[in-house]
PDB file of C-alpha atoms in Angstrom:
ATOM      1  CA  MET W   1      -2.715  -4.496 -18.799  1.00  0.00           C
ATOM      2  CA  LYS W   2       0.051  -7.081 -18.923  1.00  0.00           C
ATOM      3  CA  ALA W   3       1.200  -8.709 -15.641  1.00  0.00           C
ATOM      4  CA  ILE W   4       4.811  -7.603 -16.191  1.00  0.00           C
ATOM      5  CA  THR W   5       3.612  -3.992 -16.403  1.00  0.00           C
ATOM      6  CA  LEU W   6       1.986  -4.323 -12.995  1.00  0.00           C
ATOM      7  CA  VAL W   7       5.031  -5.991 -11.455  1.00  0.00           C
ATOM      8  CA  CYS W   8       7.226  -3.134 -12.797  1.00  0.00           C
ATOM      9  CA  SER W   9       5.041  -0.590 -11.098  1.00  0.00           C
ATOM     10  CA  THR W  10       6.423   0.289  -7.600  1.00  0.00           C
ATOM     11  CA  ALA W  11       3.108   1.869  -6.533  1.00  0.00           C
ATOM     12  CA  PHE W  12       1.057  -1.261  -7.556  1.00  0.00           C
ATOM     13  CA  MET W  13       3.494  -3.697  -5.884  1.00  0.00           C
ATOM     14  CA  MET W  14       3.675  -1.673  -2.699  1.00  0.00           C
ATOM     15  CA  GLY W  15      -0.128  -1.432  -2.601  1.00  0.00           C
ATOM     16  CA  LEU W  16      -0.552  -5.128  -3.289  1.00  0.00           C
ATOM     17  CA  ALA W  17       1.988  -5.968  -0.538  1.00  0.00           C
ATOM     18  CA  LEU W  18       0.236  -3.664   1.900  1.00  0.00           C
ATOM     19  CA  VAL W  19      -3.186  -5.344   1.274  1.00  0.00           C
ATOM     20  CA  VAL W  20      -1.741  -8.829   1.684  1.00  0.00           C
ATOM     21  CA  SER W  21       0.224  -7.702   4.775  1.00  0.00           C
ATOM     22  CA  ILE W  22      -2.879  -6.243   6.481  1.00  0.00           C
ATOM     23  CA  LEU W  23      -4.850  -9.408   5.751  1.00  0.00           C
ATOM     24  CA  THR W  24      -2.077 -11.560   7.086  1.00  0.00           C
ATOM     25  CA  ASN W  25      -1.796  -9.358  10.179  1.00  0.00           C
ATOM     26  CA  MET W  26      -5.431  -9.163  10.989  1.00  0.00           C
ATOM     27  CA  SER W  27      -6.079 -12.919  10.316  1.00  0.00           C
ATOM     28  CA  GLY W  28      -3.295 -13.852  12.689  1.00  0.00           C
ATOM     29  CA  ILE W  29      -1.742 -16.325  10.204  1.00  0.00           C
ATOM     30  CA  PHE W  30       1.806 -14.824  10.166  1.00  0.00           C
ATOM     31  CA  PRO W  31       4.210 -17.601  10.864  1.00  0.00           C
ATOM     32  CA  SER W  32       5.929 -15.915  13.772  1.00  0.00           C
ATOM     33  CA  ASP W  33       7.219 -19.227  15.095  1.00  0.00           C
ATOM     34  CA  VAL W  34       9.249 -19.717  11.931  1.00  0.00           C
ATOM     35  CA  LEU W  35      10.005 -16.100  11.047  1.00  0.00           C
ATOM     36  CA  THR W  36      11.359 -15.105  14.440  1.00  0.00           C
ATOM     37  CA  PRO W  37      12.606 -11.581  15.102  1.00  0.00           C
ATOM     38  CA  ASP W  38      16.200 -12.756  14.657  1.00  0.00           C
ATOM     39  CA  ILE W  39      15.477 -14.325  11.290  1.00  0.00           C
ATOM     40  CA  ARG W  40      13.390 -11.373  10.188  1.00  0.00           C
ATOM     41  CA  SER W  41      16.300  -9.012  11.153  1.00  0.00           C
ATOM     42  CA  LYS W  42      18.923 -11.006   9.234  1.00  0.00           C
ATOM     43  CA  ALA W  43      16.698 -11.450   6.157  1.00  0.00           C
ATOM     44  CA  THR W  44      15.884  -7.781   6.142  1.00  0.00           C
ATOM     45  CA  VAL W  45      19.464  -6.619   6.402  1.00  0.00           C
ATOM     46  CA  PHE W  46      20.641  -9.068   3.688  1.00  0.00           C
ATOM     47  CA  LEU W  47      17.859  -8.261   1.193  1.00  0.00           C
ATOM     48  CA  LEU W  48      18.136  -4.588   1.682  1.00  0.00           C
ATOM     49  CA  ALA W  49      21.960  -4.622   1.304  1.00  0.00           C
ATOM     50  CA  CYS W  50      21.467  -6.548  -1.967  1.00  0.00           C
ATOM     51  CA  MET W  51      18.879  -4.043  -3.134  1.00  0.00           C
ATOM     52  CA  LEU W  52      21.038  -1.082  -2.382  1.00  0.00           C
ATOM     53  CA  THR W  53      24.070  -2.700  -4.113  1.00  0.00           C
ATOM     54  CA  LEU W  54      21.971  -3.264  -7.219  1.00  0.00           C
ATOM     55  CA  THR W  55      20.440   0.186  -7.153  1.00  0.00           C
ATOM     56  CA  MET W  56      23.698   2.045  -6.583  1.00  0.00           C
ATOM     57  CA  SER W  57      25.563  -0.005  -9.155  1.00  0.00           C
ATOM     58  CA  ARG W  58      23.489   1.852 -11.755  1.00  0.00           C
ATOM     59  CA  ILE W  59      25.086   5.130 -10.684  1.00  0.00           C
ATOM     60  CA  PRO W  60      28.133   5.811 -12.895  1.00  0.00           C
ATOM     61  CA  TYR W  61      31.359   7.457 -11.780  1.00  0.00           C
ATOM     62  CA  LYS W  62      30.758  10.410 -14.049  1.00  0.00           C
ATOM     63  CA  ASP W  63      29.718  13.748 -12.381  1.00  0.00           C
ATOM     64  CA  LEU W  64      29.963  12.461  -8.826  1.00  0.00           C
ATOM     65  CA  ASN W  65      32.499  15.145  -7.736  1.00  0.00           C
ATOM     66  CA  PRO W  66      30.805  16.692  -4.658  1.00  0.00           C
ATOM     67  CA  VAL W  67      33.144  19.682  -4.637  1.00  0.00           C
ATOM     68  CA  LYS W  68      32.490  20.633  -8.286  1.00  0.00           C
ATOM     69  CA  ASN W  69      28.734  20.190  -7.758  1.00  0.00           C
ATOM     70  CA  TYR W  70      28.539  21.475  -4.129  1.00  0.00           C
ATOM     71  CA  LYS W  71      25.290  23.282  -4.600  1.00  0.00           C
ATOM     72  CA  SER W  72      23.499  20.196  -5.740  1.00  0.00           C
ATOM     73  CA  VAL W  73      25.067  18.108  -2.895  1.00  0.00           C
ATOM     74  CA  LEU W  74      24.347  20.654  -0.197  1.00  0.00           C
ATOM     75  CA  ARG W  75      20.729  20.849  -1.404  1.00  0.00           C
ATOM     76  CA  ALA W  76      20.354  17.075  -1.204  1.00  0.00           C
ATOM     77  CA  ILE W  77      21.858  16.829   2.321  1.00  0.00           C
ATOM     78  CA  ILE W  78      19.650  19.654   3.680  1.00  0.00           C
ATOM     79  CA  LEU W  79      16.468  18.360   2.121  1.00  0.00           C
ATOM     80  CA  GLY W  80      17.123  14.589   2.165  1.00  0.00           C
ATOM     81  CA  LEU W  81      18.545  14.297   5.604  1.00  0.00           C
ATOM     82  CA  VAL W  82      18.054  17.378   7.798  1.00  0.00           C
ATOM     83  CA  VAL W  83      14.599  18.712   6.743  1.00  0.00           C
ATOM     84  CA  ALA W  84      13.219  15.258   6.019  1.00  0.00           C
ATOM     85  CA  SER W  85      14.024  14.176   9.666  1.00  0.00           C
ATOM     86  CA  THR W  86      12.464  17.155  11.432  1.00  0.00           C
ATOM     87  CA  ILE W  87       8.856  15.987  11.806  1.00  0.00           C
ATOM     88  CA  PRO W  88       9.572  12.476  13.044  1.00  0.00           C
ATOM     89  CA  LEU W  89      12.142  13.870  15.538  1.00  0.00           C
ATOM     90  CA  ILE W  90       9.833  16.496  16.862  1.00  0.00           C
ATOM     91  CA  ALA W  91       7.076  13.925  17.185  1.00  0.00           C
ATOM     92  CA  TYR W  92       9.414  11.562  19.002  1.00  0.00           C
ATOM     93  CA  PHE W  93      10.360  14.162  21.591  1.00  0.00           C
ATOM     94  CA  LEU W  94       6.717  15.146  22.093  1.00  0.00           C
ATOM     95  CA  LEU W  95       5.465  11.527  22.559  1.00  0.00           C
ATOM     96  CA  ARG W  96       8.398   9.829  24.347  1.00  0.00           C
ATOM     97  CA  ASN W  97       7.103  10.748  27.813  1.00  0.00           C
ATOM     98  CA  VAL W  98       3.423  10.410  27.015  1.00  0.00           C
ATOM     99  CA  ASP W  99       1.715   7.387  28.597  1.00  0.00           C
ATOM    100  CA  GLY W 100       0.667   4.804  26.012  1.00  0.00           C
ATOM    101  CA  TYR W 101       2.923   6.260  23.310  1.00  0.00           C
ATOM    102  CA  GLU W 102       6.515   6.149  24.694  1.00  0.00           C
ATOM    103  CA  ASP W 103       7.246   2.624  23.538  1.00  0.00           C
ATOM    104  CA  TYR W 104       5.846   3.177  20.028  1.00  0.00           C
ATOM    105  CA  ALA W 105       7.548   6.539  19.522  1.00  0.00           C
ATOM    106  CA  VAL W 106      10.928   4.835  19.318  1.00  0.00           C
ATOM    107  CA  GLY W 107      10.129   3.824  15.764  1.00  0.00           C
ATOM    108  CA  LEU W 108      10.032   7.483  14.788  1.00  0.00           C
ATOM    109  CA  VAL W 109      13.817   7.757  15.546  1.00  0.00           C
ATOM    110  CA  PHE W 110      14.595   5.088  12.931  1.00  0.00           C
ATOM    111  CA  ILE W 111      12.448   6.898  10.327  1.00  0.00           C
ATOM    112  CA  ALA W 112      14.244  10.098  11.082  1.00  0.00           C
ATOM    113  CA  ALA W 113      17.702   8.582  10.861  1.00  0.00           C
ATOM    114  CA  THR W 114      17.264   7.013   7.417  1.00  0.00           C
ATOM    115  CA  PRO W 115      18.199   8.753   4.139  1.00  0.00           C
ATOM    116  CA  PHE W 116      15.865   8.904   1.198  1.00  0.00           C
ATOM    117  CA  ALA W 117      15.132   5.750  -0.855  1.00  0.00           C
ATOM    118  CA  GLY W 118      17.772   4.455  -3.248  1.00  0.00           C
ATOM    119  CA  SER W 119      15.098   4.413  -5.931  1.00  0.00           C
ATOM    120  CA  VAL W 120      14.945   8.174  -6.056  1.00  0.00           C
ATOM    121  CA  GLY W 121      17.388   7.990  -8.986  1.00  0.00           C
ATOM    122  CA  PRO W 122      15.207   5.571 -11.150  1.00  0.00           C
ATOM    123  CA  LEU W 123      12.080   7.426 -10.227  1.00  0.00           C
ATOM    124  CA  SER W 124      13.672  10.768 -11.199  1.00  0.00           C
ATOM    125  CA  LEU W 125      14.347   9.234 -14.629  1.00  0.00           C
ATOM    126  CA  ILE W 126      10.861   7.914 -15.029  1.00  0.00           C
ATOM    127  CA  LEU W 127       9.272  11.217 -13.910  1.00  0.00           C
ATOM    128  CA  ARG W 128      11.575  13.452 -15.929  1.00  0.00           C
ATOM    129  CA  GLY W 129      13.400  14.687 -12.874  1.00  0.00           C
ATOM    130  CA  ASP W 130      17.033  15.831 -12.730  1.00  0.00           C
ATOM    131  CA  LEU W 131      18.725  12.382 -12.965  1.00  0.00           C
ATOM    132  CA  GLU W 132      22.294  13.783 -12.638  1.00  0.00           C
ATOM    133  CA  HIS W 133      21.307  15.524  -9.412  1.00  0.00           C
ATOM    134  CA  ALA W 134      19.529  12.465  -8.126  1.00  0.00           C
ATOM    135  CA  LEU W 135      22.313  10.026  -8.818  1.00  0.00           C
ATOM    136  CA  ARG W 136      25.087  12.181  -7.446  1.00  0.00           C
ATOM    137  CA  SER W 137      23.040  13.027  -4.362  1.00  0.00           C
ATOM    138  CA  THR W 138      22.215   9.372  -3.675  1.00  0.00           C
ATOM    139  CA  ILE W 139      25.958   8.474  -3.402  1.00  0.00           C
ATOM    140  CA  VAL W 140      26.880  11.580  -1.312  1.00  0.00           C
ATOM    141  CA  VAL W 141      23.837  11.354   1.076  1.00  0.00           C
ATOM    142  CA  TYR W 142      24.436   7.674   1.653  1.00  0.00           C
ATOM    143  CA  VAL W 143      28.102   8.314   2.479  1.00  0.00           C
ATOM    144  CA  VAL W 144      27.012  11.105   4.933  1.00  0.00           C
ATOM    145  CA  ALA W 145      24.345   8.640   6.322  1.00  0.00           C
ATOM    146  CA  LEU W 146      27.174   6.436   7.597  1.00  0.00           C
ATOM    147  CA  ALA W 147      27.659   9.126  10.285  1.00  0.00           C
ATOM    148  CA  TRP W 148      24.182  10.624  10.286  1.00  0.00           C
ATOM    149  CA  ILE W 149      22.308   7.448  11.281  1.00  0.00           C
ATOM    150  CA  PRO W 150      24.464   6.628  14.330  1.00  0.00           C
ATOM    151  CA  PHE W 151      24.447  10.255  15.381  1.00  0.00           C
ATOM    152  CA  ILE W 152      20.634  10.476  15.415  1.00  0.00           C
ATOM    153  CA  ILE W 153      20.223   7.221  17.207  1.00  0.00           C
ATOM    154  CA  TRP W 154      22.866   8.114  19.723  1.00  0.00           C
ATOM    155  CA  LEU W 155      21.234  11.559  20.268  1.00  0.00           C
ATOM    156  CA  THR W 156      17.826   9.977  20.996  1.00  0.00           C
ATOM    157  CA  LEU W 157      18.340   6.447  22.058  1.00  0.00           C
ATOM    158  CA  GLY W 158      21.884   6.287  23.158  1.00  0.00           C
ATOM    159  CA  GLU W 159      21.016   5.053  26.597  1.00  0.00           C
ATOM    160  CA  VAL W 160      18.655   2.366  25.299  1.00  0.00           C
ATOM    161  CA  VAL W 161      20.439   0.645  22.446  1.00  0.00           C
ATOM    162  CA  ASP W 162      23.910  -0.747  21.948  1.00  0.00           C
ATOM    163  CA  MET W 163      25.643   1.681  19.673  1.00  0.00           C
ATOM    164  CA  THR W 164      28.076  -1.029  18.527  1.00  0.00           C
ATOM    165  CA  ASP W 165      25.111  -2.914  16.985  1.00  0.00           C
ATOM    166  CA  VAL W 166      24.006   0.328  15.348  1.00  0.00           C
ATOM    167  CA  VAL W 167      27.389   0.984  13.750  1.00  0.00           C
ATOM    168  CA  ILE W 168      27.736  -2.613  12.494  1.00  0.00           C
ATOM    169  CA  THR W 169      24.198  -2.562  11.023  1.00  0.00           C
ATOM    170  CA  VAL W 170      24.884   0.792   9.246  1.00  0.00           C
ATOM    171  CA  ILE W 171      28.071  -0.628   7.763  1.00  0.00           C
ATOM    172  CA  GLU W 172      26.225  -3.741   6.546  1.00  0.00           C
ATOM    173  CA  LEU W 173      23.334  -1.774   5.137  1.00  0.00           C
ATOM    174  CA  ILE W 174      25.202   1.159   3.523  1.00  0.00           C
ATOM    175  CA  GLY W 175      28.999   0.809   3.789  1.00  0.00           C
ATOM    176  CA  VAL W 176      29.226  -2.575   2.088  1.00  0.00           C
ATOM    177  CA  PRO W 177      26.766  -1.744  -0.753  1.00  0.00           C
ATOM    178  CA  LEU W 178      28.583   1.537  -1.429  1.00  0.00           C
ATOM    179  CA  ILE W 179      31.795  -0.302  -1.984  1.00  0.00           C
ATOM    180  CA  VAL W 180      30.520  -3.477  -3.768  1.00  0.00           C
ATOM    181  CA  SER W 181      28.197  -1.507  -6.059  1.00  0.00           C
ATOM    182  CA  ARG W 182      31.270   0.174  -7.636  1.00  0.00           C
ATOM    183  CA  LEU W 183      32.340  -3.217  -8.924  1.00  0.00           C
ATOM    184  CA  PHE W 184      29.228  -3.621 -11.012  1.00  0.00           C
ATOM    185  CA  THR W 185      28.812  -0.255 -12.593  1.00  0.00           C
ATOM    186  CA  ARG W 186      30.164  -1.505 -15.969  1.00  0.00           C
ATOM    187  CA  PHE W 187      27.776  -4.411 -16.237  1.00  0.00           C
ATOM    188  CA  LYS W 188      24.445  -3.858 -18.031  1.00  0.00           C
ATOM    189  CA  ILE W 189      21.269  -4.973 -16.371  1.00  0.00           C
ATOM    190  CA  ASP W 190      17.952  -5.033 -18.214  1.00  0.00           C
ATOM    191  CA  LYS W 191      15.636  -2.306 -16.786  1.00  0.00           C
ATOM    192  CA  THR W 192      12.612  -4.662 -16.720  1.00  0.00           C
ATOM    193  CA  ILE W 193      14.553  -7.393 -14.840  1.00  0.00           C
ATOM    194  CA  MET W 194      15.892  -4.771 -12.422  1.00  0.00           C
ATOM    195  CA  ALA W 195      12.370  -3.362 -11.821  1.00  0.00           C
ATOM    196  CA  VAL W 196      10.921  -6.798 -11.165  1.00  0.00           C
ATOM    197  CA  VAL W 197      13.646  -7.803  -8.786  1.00  0.00           C
ATOM    198  CA  LEU W 198      13.544  -4.529  -6.821  1.00  0.00           C
ATOM    199  CA  ASN W 199       9.733  -4.369  -6.601  1.00  0.00           C
ATOM    200  CA  CYS W 200       9.328  -8.000  -5.633  1.00  0.00           C
ATOM    201  CA  THR W 201      11.971  -7.551  -2.869  1.00  0.00           C
ATOM    202  CA  ILE W 202      10.278  -4.389  -1.627  1.00  0.00           C
ATOM    203  CA  ALA W 203       6.955  -6.087  -1.589  1.00  0.00           C
ATOM    204  CA  PHE W 204       8.343  -8.983   0.427  1.00  0.00           C
ATOM    205  CA  LEU W 205       9.989  -6.608   2.907  1.00  0.00           C
ATOM    206  CA  VAL W 206       6.639  -4.759   3.322  1.00  0.00           C
ATOM    207  CA  TRP W 207       4.852  -8.066   3.941  1.00  0.00           C
ATOM    208  CA  LEU W 208       7.591  -9.191   6.388  1.00  0.00           C
ATOM    209  CA  SER W 209       7.402  -6.027   8.532  1.00  0.00           C
ATOM    210  CA  VAL W 210       3.702  -5.047   8.337  1.00  0.00           C
ATOM    211  CA  SER W 211       2.426  -8.653   8.809  1.00  0.00           C
ATOM    212  CA  SER W 212       4.392  -9.063  12.015  1.00  0.00           C
ATOM    213  CA  THR W 213       3.497  -5.678  13.560  1.00  0.00           C
ATOM    214  CA  ASN W 214       1.330  -5.641  16.665  1.00  0.00           C
ATOM    215  CA  PHE W 215      -1.395  -3.196  15.424  1.00  0.00           C
ATOM    216  CA  VAL W 216      -4.053  -4.775  17.693  1.00  0.00           C
ATOM    217  CA  GLY W 217      -1.924  -4.315  20.820  1.00  0.00           C
ATOM    218  CA  ALA W 218      -1.228  -0.666  19.870  1.00  0.00           C
ATOM    219  CA  GLY W 219      -4.886   0.284  19.482  1.00  0.00           C
ATOM    220  CA  MET W 220      -6.632   2.319  16.793  1.00  0.00           C
ATOM    221  CA  THR W 221      -5.913   5.687  18.444  1.00  0.00           C
ATOM    222  CA  VAL W 222      -2.117   5.122  18.522  1.00  0.00           C
ATOM    223  CA  LEU W 223      -2.160   3.880  14.915  1.00  0.00           C
ATOM    224  CA  ILE W 224      -4.121   7.015  13.741  1.00  0.00           C
ATOM    225  CA  VAL W 225      -1.687   9.344  15.559  1.00  0.00           C
ATOM    226  CA  PHE W 226       1.300   7.759  13.831  1.00  0.00           C
ATOM    227  CA  MET W 227      -0.477   7.818  10.429  1.00  0.00           C
ATOM    228  CA  ILE W 228      -1.086  11.507  10.882  1.00  0.00           C
ATOM    229  CA  ILE W 229       2.623  12.043  11.702  1.00  0.00           C
ATOM    230  CA  ALA W 230       3.522  10.090   8.594  1.00  0.00           C
ATOM    231  CA  ALA W 231       1.159  12.129   6.469  1.00  0.00           C
ATOM    232  CA  LEU W 232       2.687  15.362   7.669  1.00  0.00           C
ATOM    233  CA  ARG W 233       6.165  13.941   6.965  1.00  0.00           C
ATOM    234  CA  ASP W 234       5.441  12.464   3.503  1.00  0.00           C
ATOM    235  CA  ILE W 235       2.545  14.350   2.039  1.00  0.00           C
ATOM    236  CA  GLY W 236       2.945  17.606   3.973  1.00  0.00           C
ATOM    237  CA  LEU W 237       6.632  18.017   3.203  1.00  0.00           C
ATOM    238  CA  GLY W 238       6.229  16.835  -0.357  1.00  0.00           C
ATOM    239  CA  LEU W 239       3.367  19.251  -1.234  1.00  0.00           C
ATOM    240  CA  GLY W 240       5.055  21.996   0.830  1.00  0.00           C
ATOM    241  CA  THR W 241       8.232  21.631  -1.239  1.00  0.00           C
ATOM    242  CA  GLU W 242       6.228  21.577  -4.451  1.00  0.00           C
ATOM    243  CA  ALA W 243       4.395  24.813  -3.590  1.00  0.00           C
ATOM    244  CA  ILE W 244       7.521  26.636  -2.393  1.00  0.00           C
ATOM    245  CA  GLU W 245       9.748  25.590  -5.321  1.00  0.00           C
ATOM    246  CA  ARG W 246       7.113  26.200  -7.918  1.00  0.00           C
ATOM    247  CA  LYS W 247       6.555  29.748  -6.579  1.00  0.00           C
ATOM    248  CA  ALA W 248      10.262  30.223  -6.754  1.00  0.00           C
ATOM    249  CA  SER W 249      10.158  29.266 -10.471  1.00  0.00           C
ATOM    250  CA  ILE W 250      12.392  26.214  -9.931  1.00  0.00           C
ATOM    251  CA  SER W 251      12.292  23.927 -12.955  1.00  0.00           C
ATOM    252  CA  TRP W 252      10.143  20.770 -13.108  1.00  0.00           C
ATOM    253  CA  SER W 253      13.143  18.431 -13.241  1.00  0.00           C
ATOM    254  CA  THR W 254      14.703  19.906 -10.094  1.00  0.00           C
ATOM    255  CA  ARG W 255      11.343  19.965  -8.228  1.00  0.00           C
ATOM    256  CA  VAL W 256      10.587  16.329  -9.062  1.00  0.00           C
ATOM    257  CA  THR W 257      13.972  15.144  -7.587  1.00  0.00           C
ATOM    258  CA  ASP W 258      13.777  17.510  -4.560  1.00  0.00           C
ATOM    259  CA  ILE W 259      10.265  16.270  -3.662  1.00  0.00           C
ATOM    260  CA  LEU W 260      11.332  12.684  -3.921  1.00  0.00           C
ATOM    261  CA  MET W 261      14.369  13.298  -1.722  1.00  0.00           C
ATOM    262  CA  ILE W 262      12.468  15.113   0.931  1.00  0.00           C
ATOM    263  CA  SER W 263       9.425  12.845   1.133  1.00  0.00           C
ATOM    264  CA  TYR W 264      10.396   9.307   0.090  1.00  0.00           C
ATOM    265  CA  LYS W 265      12.329   7.815   3.025  1.00  0.00           C
ATOM    266  CA  ASN W 266      14.078   4.497   2.870  1.00  0.00           C
ATOM    267  CA  LYS W 267      11.768   2.477   5.136  1.00  0.00           C
ATOM    268  CA  GLY W 268      13.794  -0.702   4.527  1.00  0.00           C
ATOM    269  CA  ILE W 269      16.660   0.836   6.390  1.00  0.00           C
ATOM    270  CA  ALA W 270      14.328   1.895   9.217  1.00  0.00           C
ATOM    271  CA  ILE W 271      12.999  -1.647   9.447  1.00  0.00           C
ATOM    272  CA  ALA W 272      16.441  -3.205   9.354  1.00  0.00           C
ATOM    273  CA  LEU W 273      17.788  -0.866  12.030  1.00  0.00           C
ATOM    274  CA  CYS W 274      14.627  -1.432  14.268  1.00  0.00           C
ATOM    275  CA  THR W 275      14.908  -5.282  14.070  1.00  0.00           C
ATOM    276  CA  SER W 276      18.691  -5.242  14.410  1.00  0.00           C
ATOM    277  CA  VAL W 277      19.316  -2.966  17.458  1.00  0.00           C
ATOM    278  CA  LEU W 278      16.192  -3.356  19.514  1.00  0.00           C
ATOM    279  CA  VAL W 279      15.299  -6.522  21.520  1.00  0.00           C
ATOM    280  CA  GLY W 280      12.153  -8.308  22.660  1.00  0.00           C
ATOM    281  CA  PRO W 281       8.775  -6.447  22.643  1.00  0.00           C
ATOM    282  CA  MET W 282      10.563  -3.181  21.824  1.00  0.00           C
ATOM    283  CA  ILE W 283      10.830  -4.360  18.206  1.00  0.00           C
ATOM    284  CA  GLY W 284       7.122  -4.911  17.711  1.00  0.00           C
ATOM    285  CA  ASN W 285       6.170  -1.680  19.449  1.00  0.00           C
ATOM    286  CA  ALA W 286       8.613   0.396  17.414  1.00  0.00           C
ATOM    287  CA  MET W 287       7.465  -1.190  14.251  1.00  0.00           C
ATOM    288  CA  VAL W 288       3.978   0.284  14.591  1.00  0.00           C
ATOM    289  CA  ALA W 289       5.279   3.742  13.723  1.00  0.00           C
ATOM    290  CA  ILE W 290       7.293   2.429  10.768  1.00  0.00           C
ATOM    291  CA  ALA W 291       4.424   0.299   9.478  1.00  0.00           C
ATOM    292  CA  ALA W 292       1.988   3.248   9.772  1.00  0.00           C
ATOM    293  CA  SER W 293       4.487   5.259   7.722  1.00  0.00           C
ATOM    294  CA  ILE W 294       4.611   2.562   5.036  1.00  0.00           C
ATOM    295  CA  VAL W 295       0.801   2.644   4.755  1.00  0.00           C
ATOM    296  CA  VAL W 296       0.884   6.423   4.124  1.00  0.00           C
ATOM    297  CA  GLU W 297       3.900   6.152   1.847  1.00  0.00           C
ATOM    298  CA  VAL W 298       2.075   3.688  -0.401  1.00  0.00           C
ATOM    299  CA  ILE W 299      -0.730   6.255  -0.793  1.00  0.00           C
ATOM    300  CA  TRP W 300       1.786   9.066  -1.378  1.00  0.00           C
ATOM    301  CA  VAL W 301       3.733   7.141  -4.056  1.00  0.00           C
ATOM    302  CA  ALA W 302       0.479   6.342  -5.880  1.00  0.00           C
ATOM    303  CA  PHE W 303      -0.503  10.002  -5.694  1.00  0.00           C
ATOM    304  CA  MET W 304       2.833  11.249  -7.041  1.00  0.00           C
ATOM    305  CA  ASP W 305       2.758   8.648  -9.862  1.00  0.00           C
ATOM    306  CA  SER W 306      -0.827   9.357 -10.957  1.00  0.00           C
ATOM    307  CA  VAL W 307      -1.415  13.005 -10.054  1.00  0.00           C
ATOM    308  CA  LEU W 308       1.459  15.126  -8.872  1.00  0.00           C
ATOM    309  CA  PHE W 309       3.823  13.896 -11.560  1.00  0.00           C
ATOM    310  CA  SER W 310       1.326  12.751 -14.163  1.00  0.00           C
ATOM    311  CA  LYS W 311       2.288  12.838 -17.848  1.00  0.00           C
ATOM    312  CA  LYS W 312      -0.246  15.598 -18.587  1.00  0.00           C
ATOM    313  CA  ARG W 313       1.028  17.831 -15.726  1.00  0.00           C
ATOM    314  CA  MET W 314       4.620  17.116 -16.713  1.00  0.00           C
ATOM    315  CA  GLU W 315       4.124  18.164 -20.334  1.00  0.00           C
ATOM    316  CA  ALA W 316       2.387  21.400 -19.185  1.00  0.00           C
ATOM    317  CA  GLU W 317       5.180  22.217 -16.751  1.00  0.00           C
ATOM    318  CA  LEU W 318       7.983  21.444 -19.207  1.00  0.00           C
ATOM    319  CA  SER W 319       6.301  23.628 -21.782  1.00  0.00           C
ATOM    320  CA  HIS W 320       6.005  26.439 -19.206  1.00  0.00           C
ATOM    321  CA  ASP W 321       9.635  26.103 -18.134  1.00  0.00           C
ATOM    322  CA  LYS W 322      10.760  26.283 -21.815  1.00  0.00           C
ATOM    323  CA  GLU W 323       8.675  29.389 -22.377  1.00  0.00           C
ATOM    324  CA  GLN W 324       9.951  31.094 -19.263  1.00  0.00           C
ATOM    325  CA  GLY W 325      13.529  30.071 -20.022  1.00  0.00           C
ATOM    326  CA  ILE W 326      13.919  28.370 -16.666  1.00  0.00           C
ATOM    327  CA  LYS W 327      17.181  26.557 -16.445  1.00  0.00           C
ATOM    328  CA  GLU W 328      17.642  23.104 -15.188  1.00  0.00           C
ATOM    329  CA  LYS W 329      21.370  23.235 -14.270  1.00  0.00           C
ATOM    330  CA  TRP W 330      23.064  24.332 -11.086  1.00  0.00           C
ATOM    331  CA  GLU W 331      25.453  26.915 -12.467  1.00  0.00           C
TER     332      GLU W 331
END
């Protein structure tokens, strides 16, 4: 297998970044004296804003009308924001007053507040999902997230964090990319180059966050609890959605995109929010929940790529949809 093929694989790059991050973390060689929390925060916000600008610039103006496609948009908001946030929010309210967990539970808020990953569009294309639904939903959900993120953080941490910092960070992370990305929609970008840039940036952000997380201080029990929560949120919701929609005879293309939207959170935004609005030891503690979620998400992405959305399964499902006359449109 060629090296470029591996670099273009999101699952491989996330997995590699995770392994390197854990080795860096456990060996204690992370350069925390150079990469201070302030520098990590600024670097994360900048790189993530660039990533989102690049990703959303691939979304054309065509078929973005949310009124004309209200069923698709409403489905995306319910699945990608509301339902996708329920498990981390419930877990936060259950753990926030439990001794030994209260400081770490804060990270669940940032996971709950974030929308699905901007790469849902490209992944929908690769996995034969409903690309039109994915692209339109990405724009609409990220616009809604401008209000959703501050609302969730205010609802849960309003007395702990400075909401002005939250709003500024959200504008930097989402507002600016939404506007700037529209200026680059007409420019062609080679898919391989785009995949390399995005995957390398994702890998670096995973290393930057996981390597600096205080796993040792949290303890194995705490880490396992947050990994279970992450598994329920990513794998549980993903497989649950697959089972429900398959039983309801919803087409392969729609199921692929819906599962990606409900289970594939934008952890980059969660990291950026955590490092930007929290201070001192609170950052390291909150990052435990986010880092644990990243570990589970790497496993989930690999499972989706190799098993759930495998080529063999895809061909069988598409053949079945065609035989049953299952439509892929929203009319």
